[in-house]
Coordinates of C-alpha atoms and ligand atoms in Angstrom, one line a residue:
X1 CA -73.6 13.1 -13.4
X2 CA -74.4 14.8 -16.7
X3 CA -73.0 13.3 -19.9
X4 CA -70.8 16.3 -20.5
X5 CA -68.9 15.9 -17.2
X6 CA -66.4 13.4 -18.6
X7 CA -64.9 13.6 -22.1
X8 CA -65.0 9.8 -22.5
X9 CA -68.7 9.5 -21.5
X10 CA -69.9 11.1 -24.7
X11 CA -68.4 8.2 -26.6
X12 CA -70.0 5.5 -24.5
X13 CA -73.4 3.9 -24.6
X14 CA -76.2 4.5 -22.0
X15 CA -76.9 0.8 -21.7
X16 CA -75.0 -2.4 -22.0
X17 CA -76.3 -6.0 -22.2
X18 CA -74.4 -8.5 -20.2
X19 CA -74.3 -12.1 -21.2
X20 CA -73.6 -14.0 -18.0
X21 CA -71.6 -17.1 -19.0
X22 CA -70.7 -18.5 -15.6
X23 CA -73.1 -21.5 -15.5
X24 CA -71.7 -22.7 -18.9
X25 CA -68.4 -21.2 -19.9
X26 CA -67.4 -20.9 -16.2
X27 CA -68.4 -24.2 -14.8
X28 CA -67.2 -26.3 -17.8
X29 CA -63.6 -25.2 -17.1
X30 CA -63.7 -25.9 -13.3
X31 CA -62.3 -29.2 -12.1
X32 CA -65.2 -29.8 -9.7
X33 CA -68.5 -31.0 -11.1
X34 CA -71.3 -29.1 -9.4
X35 CA -74.6 -31.0 -8.6
X36 CA -77.6 -29.9 -10.7
X37 CA -79.4 -28.5 -7.6
X38 CA -76.5 -26.1 -7.0
X39 CA -76.5 -25.0 -10.6
X40 CA -80.2 -24.2 -10.4
X41 CA -79.5 -22.3 -7.2
X42 CA -76.7 -20.4 -8.9
X43 CA -79.0 -19.4 -11.9
X44 CA -81.7 -18.3 -9.4
X45 CA -79.1 -16.1 -7.7
X46 CA -78.1 -14.6 -11.1
X47 CA -81.7 -13.9 -11.9
X48 CA -82.2 -12.2 -8.6
X49 CA -79.1 -10.0 -9.4
X50 CA -81.0 -8.8 -12.4
X51 CA -79.5 -10.9 -15.2
X52 CA -81.7 -11.4 -18.3
X53 CA -79.2 -13.3 -20.5
X54 CA -77.7 -16.4 -18.8
X55 CA -75.7 -19.0 -20.8
X56 CA -77.2 -21.9 -18.9
X57 CA -75.4 -25.0 -20.1
X58 CA -74.0 -26.9 -23.1
X59 CA -75.0 -29.9 -25.2
X60 CA -71.5 -31.0 -26.0
X61 CA -70.9 -34.7 -25.3
X62 CA -70.8 -35.7 -21.7
X63 CA -67.5 -37.5 -22.3
X64 CA -65.9 -34.2 -23.4
X65 CA -67.4 -32.0 -20.7
X66 CA -68.7 -34.2 -17.8
X67 CA -69.3 -31.0 -15.7
X68 CA -72.3 -30.2 -17.9
X69 CA -73.7 -33.7 -18.6
X70 CA -76.9 -32.8 -16.8
X71 CA -78.0 -30.1 -19.4
X72 CA -81.5 -31.5 -20.0
X73 CA -82.2 -32.0 -16.4
X74 CA -80.9 -28.5 -15.5
X75 CA -83.1 -26.8 -18.2
X76 CA -86.2 -28.7 -16.8
X77 CA -85.5 -27.2 -13.4
X78 CA -84.6 -23.6 -14.0
X79 CA -87.3 -20.9 -14.0
X80 CA -88.3 -19.9 -17.5
X81 CA -89.5 -16.3 -17.9
X82 CA -90.5 -14.4 -21.0
X83 CA -87.9 -11.6 -20.3
X84 CA -85.0 -14.0 -19.7
X85 CA -82.9 -15.7 -22.4
X86 CA -80.9 -18.9 -21.7
X87 CA -78.6 -19.5 -24.6
X88 CA -77.0 -23.0 -24.6
X89 CA -73.9 -24.2 -26.4
X90 CA -74.4 -26.6 -29.2
X91 CA -71.5 -28.3 -31.0
X92 CA -73.3 -30.3 -33.7
X93 CA -76.6 -31.5 -35.0
X94 CA -76.9 -34.1 -32.3
X95 CA -76.5 -31.4 -29.7
X96 CA -79.1 -29.3 -31.5
X97 CA -81.6 -32.1 -31.4
X98 CA -81.0 -32.5 -27.6
X99 CA -81.4 -28.7 -27.2
X100 CA -84.6 -28.5 -29.2
X101 CA -86.0 -31.5 -27.2
X102 CA -85.2 -29.5 -24.0
X103 CA -87.2 -26.5 -25.3
X104 CA -84.3 -24.0 -25.8
X105 CA -85.0 -20.8 -27.6
X106 CA -81.4 -19.7 -28.2
X107 CA -78.2 -21.6 -29.0
X108 CA -74.6 -20.7 -29.4
X109 CA -72.2 -22.3 -31.9
X110 CA -68.5 -22.0 -31.8
X111 CA -65.4 -22.0 -34.1
X112 CA -61.9 -21.0 -33.5
X113 CA -60.2 -18.2 -35.5
X114 CA -56.9 -20.0 -35.2
X115 CA -56.1 -23.4 -36.6
X116 CA -54.3 -25.1 -33.8
X117 CA -56.9 -24.4 -31.1
X118 CA -59.5 -25.6 -33.6
X119 CA -57.7 -28.9 -34.0
X120 CA -57.0 -29.4 -30.3
X121 CA -60.4 -28.2 -28.9
X122 CA -62.7 -29.2 -31.7
X123 CA -60.6 -32.0 -33.2
X124 CA -61.1 -30.5 -36.7
X125 CA -59.7 -27.8 -38.9
X126 CA -61.3 -24.3 -38.8
X127 CA -62.8 -24.9 -42.2
X128 CA -64.3 -28.2 -41.2
X129 CA -65.7 -26.6 -38.0
X130 CA -67.5 -24.0 -40.1
X131 CA -68.9 -26.8 -42.3
X132 CA -70.2 -28.6 -39.2
X133 CA -71.9 -25.4 -38.0
X134 CA -73.7 -24.8 -41.2
X135 CA -76.6 -27.2 -40.8
X136 CA -76.8 -26.5 -37.0
X137 CA -77.3 -22.8 -37.6
X138 CA -79.7 -23.2 -40.5
X139 CA -81.9 -25.8 -38.7
X140 CA -81.9 -23.6 -35.5
X141 CA -83.0 -20.5 -37.5
X142 CA -85.7 -22.6 -39.3
X143 CA -86.9 -23.6 -35.8
X144 CA -87.1 -19.9 -34.9
X145 CA -84.2 -19.9 -32.5
X146 CA -81.8 -17.0 -31.9
X147 CA -78.2 -18.0 -32.6
X148 CA -74.9 -16.6 -31.2
X149 CA -71.7 -17.4 -32.9
X150 CA -68.6 -17.7 -30.8
X151 CA -65.2 -17.0 -32.3
X152 CA -62.2 -18.1 -30.1
X153 CA -58.6 -16.9 -30.1
X154 CA -59.3 -13.7 -31.9
X155 CA -56.0 -12.1 -31.0
X156 CA -53.6 -15.0 -30.6
X157 CA -53.4 -18.7 -30.1
X158 CA -50.9 -20.5 -27.7
X159 CA -49.5 -22.6 -30.5
X160 CA -49.9 -20.5 -33.6
X161 CA -49.1 -17.0 -32.1
X162 CA -50.9 -13.9 -33.3
X163 CA -54.1 -14.6 -35.3
X164 CA -54.1 -12.4 -38.4
X165 CA -56.9 -9.8 -38.3
X166 CA -58.0 -10.7 -41.9
X167 CA -58.5 -14.3 -40.8
X168 CA -60.5 -13.3 -37.8
X169 CA -62.7 -11.0 -39.8
X170 CA -63.3 -13.6 -42.6
X171 CA -64.1 -16.4 -40.1
X172 CA -66.5 -14.2 -38.1
X173 CA -68.2 -13.0 -41.3
X174 CA -68.7 -16.6 -42.3
X175 CA -70.5 -17.3 -39.0
X176 CA -72.8 -14.3 -39.6
X177 CA -73.4 -15.3 -43.2
X178 CA -74.5 -18.7 -42.0
X179 CA -77.2 -16.9 -40.1
X180 CA -75.8 -16.1 -36.6
X181 CA -77.6 -13.2 -35.1
X182 CA -74.6 -12.1 -33.1
X183 CA -70.9 -12.7 -33.2
X184 CA -69.1 -13.0 -29.8
X185 CA -65.3 -12.2 -30.2
X186 CA -63.4 -14.3 -27.7
X187 CA -59.9 -13.5 -26.5
X188 CA -59.7 -17.0 -25.0
X189 CA -56.2 -16.6 -23.6
X190 CA -56.7 -12.9 -22.5
X191 CA -53.7 -11.7 -24.4
X192 CA -55.2 -8.7 -26.2
X193 CA -54.9 -5.1 -25.2
X194 CA -57.2 -2.1 -26.0
X195 CA -55.3 -1.5 -29.2
X196 CA -56.0 -5.1 -30.4
X197 CA -59.6 -4.6 -29.6
X198 CA -60.0 -1.4 -31.5
X199 CA -58.1 -2.6 -34.5
X200 CA -60.3 -5.7 -34.7
X201 CA -63.6 -3.9 -34.3
X202 CA -62.5 -1.3 -36.9
X203 CA -61.6 -4.1 -39.3
X204 CA -65.0 -5.6 -38.9
X205 CA -66.7 -2.3 -39.6
X206 CA -64.6 -1.9 -42.7
X207 CA -65.8 -5.3 -43.8
X208 CA -69.4 -4.3 -43.3
X209 CA -70.0 -5.8 -39.9
X210 CA -71.4 -3.1 -37.5
X211 CA -70.5 -3.1 -33.8
X212 CA -74.2 -3.8 -33.1
X213 CA -73.6 -7.4 -34.5
X214 CA -70.7 -7.9 -32.2
X215 CA -70.2 -9.0 -28.6
X216 CA -66.9 -9.2 -26.8
X217 CA -65.7 -12.0 -24.5
X218 CA -62.6 -11.3 -22.6
X219 CA -60.5 -13.3 -20.2
X220 CA -58.6 -11.4 -17.6
X221 CA -55.3 -13.3 -17.8
X222 CA -53.2 -10.1 -18.0
X223 CA -55.6 -7.8 -16.2
X224 CA -56.7 -6.2 -19.4
X225 CA -60.4 -7.2 -19.3
X226 CA -61.9 -3.9 -18.2
X227 CA -59.7 -1.7 -20.4
X228 CA -60.6 -3.9 -23.3
X229 CA -64.3 -3.6 -22.6
X230 CA -63.9 0.2 -22.5
X231 CA -62.1 0.1 -25.9
X232 CA -65.0 -1.9 -27.3
X233 CA -67.7 0.3 -25.9
X234 CA -66.0 3.4 -27.3
X235 CA -66.5 1.8 -30.8
X236 CA -70.1 1.0 -30.3
X237 CA -70.2 -2.6 -29.0
X238 CA -72.8 -2.9 -26.3
X239 CA -72.9 -6.7 -25.5
X240 CA -70.3 -8.0 -23.1
X241 CA -69.8 -11.6 -22.0
X242 CA -68.7 -12.1 -18.4
X243 CA -68.9 -14.6 -15.6
X244 CA -69.8 -14.2 -12.0
X245 CA -66.8 -14.5 -9.8
X246 CA -64.6 -14.7 -12.9
X247 CA -65.3 -18.4 -13.1
X248 CA -63.8 -20.3 -16.0
X249 CA -60.7 -20.5 -18.1
X250 CA -60.1 -23.0 -20.8
X251 CA -59.2 -26.6 -20.2
X252 CA -57.8 -26.7 -23.7
X253 CA -55.7 -23.5 -23.6
X254 CA -52.7 -23.5 -21.2
X255 CA -52.4 -20.4 -19.1
X256 CA -55.8 -19.0 -19.8
X257 CA -57.3 -17.3 -16.7
X258 CA -61.0 -17.0 -16.1
X259 CA -63.5 -14.8 -17.8
X260 CA -63.7 -11.2 -16.9
X261 CA -65.8 -11.1 -13.7
X262 CA -69.3 -9.8 -14.1
X263 CA -69.1 -7.8 -10.8
X264 CA -65.9 -6.1 -12.0
X265 CA -67.6 -5.0 -15.2
X266 CA -70.8 -3.8 -13.4
X267 CA -68.7 -1.8 -10.9
X268 CA -67.0 0.1 -13.7
X269 CA -70.3 0.6 -15.6
X270 CA -72.1 1.8 -12.5
X271 CA -69.4 4.4 -12.0
X272 CA -69.8 5.6 -15.6
X273 CA -73.6 5.8 -15.2
X274 CA -74.1 3.0 -17.8
X275 CA -77.2 0.9 -17.1
X276 CA -77.0 -2.9 -17.1
X277 CA -80.0 -3.9 -14.9
X278 CA -77.6 -6.0 -12.8
X279 CA -77.0 -5.3 -9.1
X280 CA -73.3 -5.4 -8.4
X281 CA -73.5 -6.7 -4.9
X282 CA -75.9 -9.5 -5.8
X283 CA -73.8 -10.4 -8.8
X284 CA -70.7 -10.6 -6.6
X285 CA -72.5 -12.6 -4.0
X286 CA -73.8 -15.1 -6.6
X287 CA -70.2 -15.6 -7.8
X288 CA -68.8 -15.9 -4.3
X289 CA -71.4 -18.5 -3.4
X290 CA -70.6 -20.6 -6.5
X291 CA -66.8 -20.3 -5.7
X292 CA -67.6 -21.6 -2.3
X293 CA -69.3 -24.7 -3.9
X294 CA -66.2 -25.1 -6.0
X295 CA -63.8 -24.7 -3.1
X296 CA -61.9 -21.8 -4.8
X297 CA -61.4 -18.2 -4.3
X298 CA -63.3 -15.8 -6.5
X299 CA -61.0 -14.3 -9.2
X300 CA -63.1 -11.1 -9.5
X301 CA -61.5 -8.1 -7.7
X302 CA -64.8 -6.6 -6.7
X303 CA -65.9 -9.8 -5.0
X304 CA -62.7 -9.9 -3.1
X305 CA -63.0 -6.2 -2.1
X306 CA -66.6 -6.6 -1.0
X307 CA -66.3 -10.1 0.6
X308 CA -66.3 -8.8 4.2
X309 CA -69.8 -7.4 3.6
X310 CA -71.3 -9.9 1.2
Ligands
LIG1 MG1 -64.7 -17.7 -21.8

């Protein structure tokens, strides 16, 4: 298909980077704790599907997230390759020290754009969460690490209602000013529509943050995930967070469905002739396999559609 065949294709990129967040963001929200060996197997399946950015685990406290208490052991067992990035979530300086000791080359820090989710999920105000991130990001950058900044609840919060765009932009800019290389905008409860997405990305651009500094992280609660991705791609964002099988949710946000499924995203991008390097059937099979370990049905539509042949 030539680019001129579809009016929308002219406005879309030729290549998209997928950040596969299933092993961390997905598994931390599942009730079942998966054995380390199965996590290694999952990551190997994701690599075989063509993924080159896999959020592997988290160094939050084992008491808060027991599902990922084996972070150091997992990182010692997964295959490290020069072309593959394994960002890990780090909540504080103690987590950073554990991550550095495990040899990580990329971390992700997180704050909430809304006040109530910050207090419930992070047990501190949004302002205090930014203060806590400051030494983590500066020490990570000094150690030569790449740093992603996650911003949660960018459209609304279950307790506070809509998150003001100005607050979202200011909080996200603070993360970038601390030194984050990339800002991932998380619609943690999946409430946003394409209009919300374009308003926010346009507001960031007006504040001097280009779409190349942004990633989008959608949850598919209301079935808006793919439409929201398309809205972001149209405005120049080319990094998308998804999870195989649509794993995940938020243990701290009632009603939040899982992440947009990787295989659903790749199916759409394949159809548009946009390269990802990820094989849709293998990505779907990896998600289906992990869902089997968890004893749950895959949330991704493509996995369900393909399941007779996977
Ligand atoms: Mg998520």
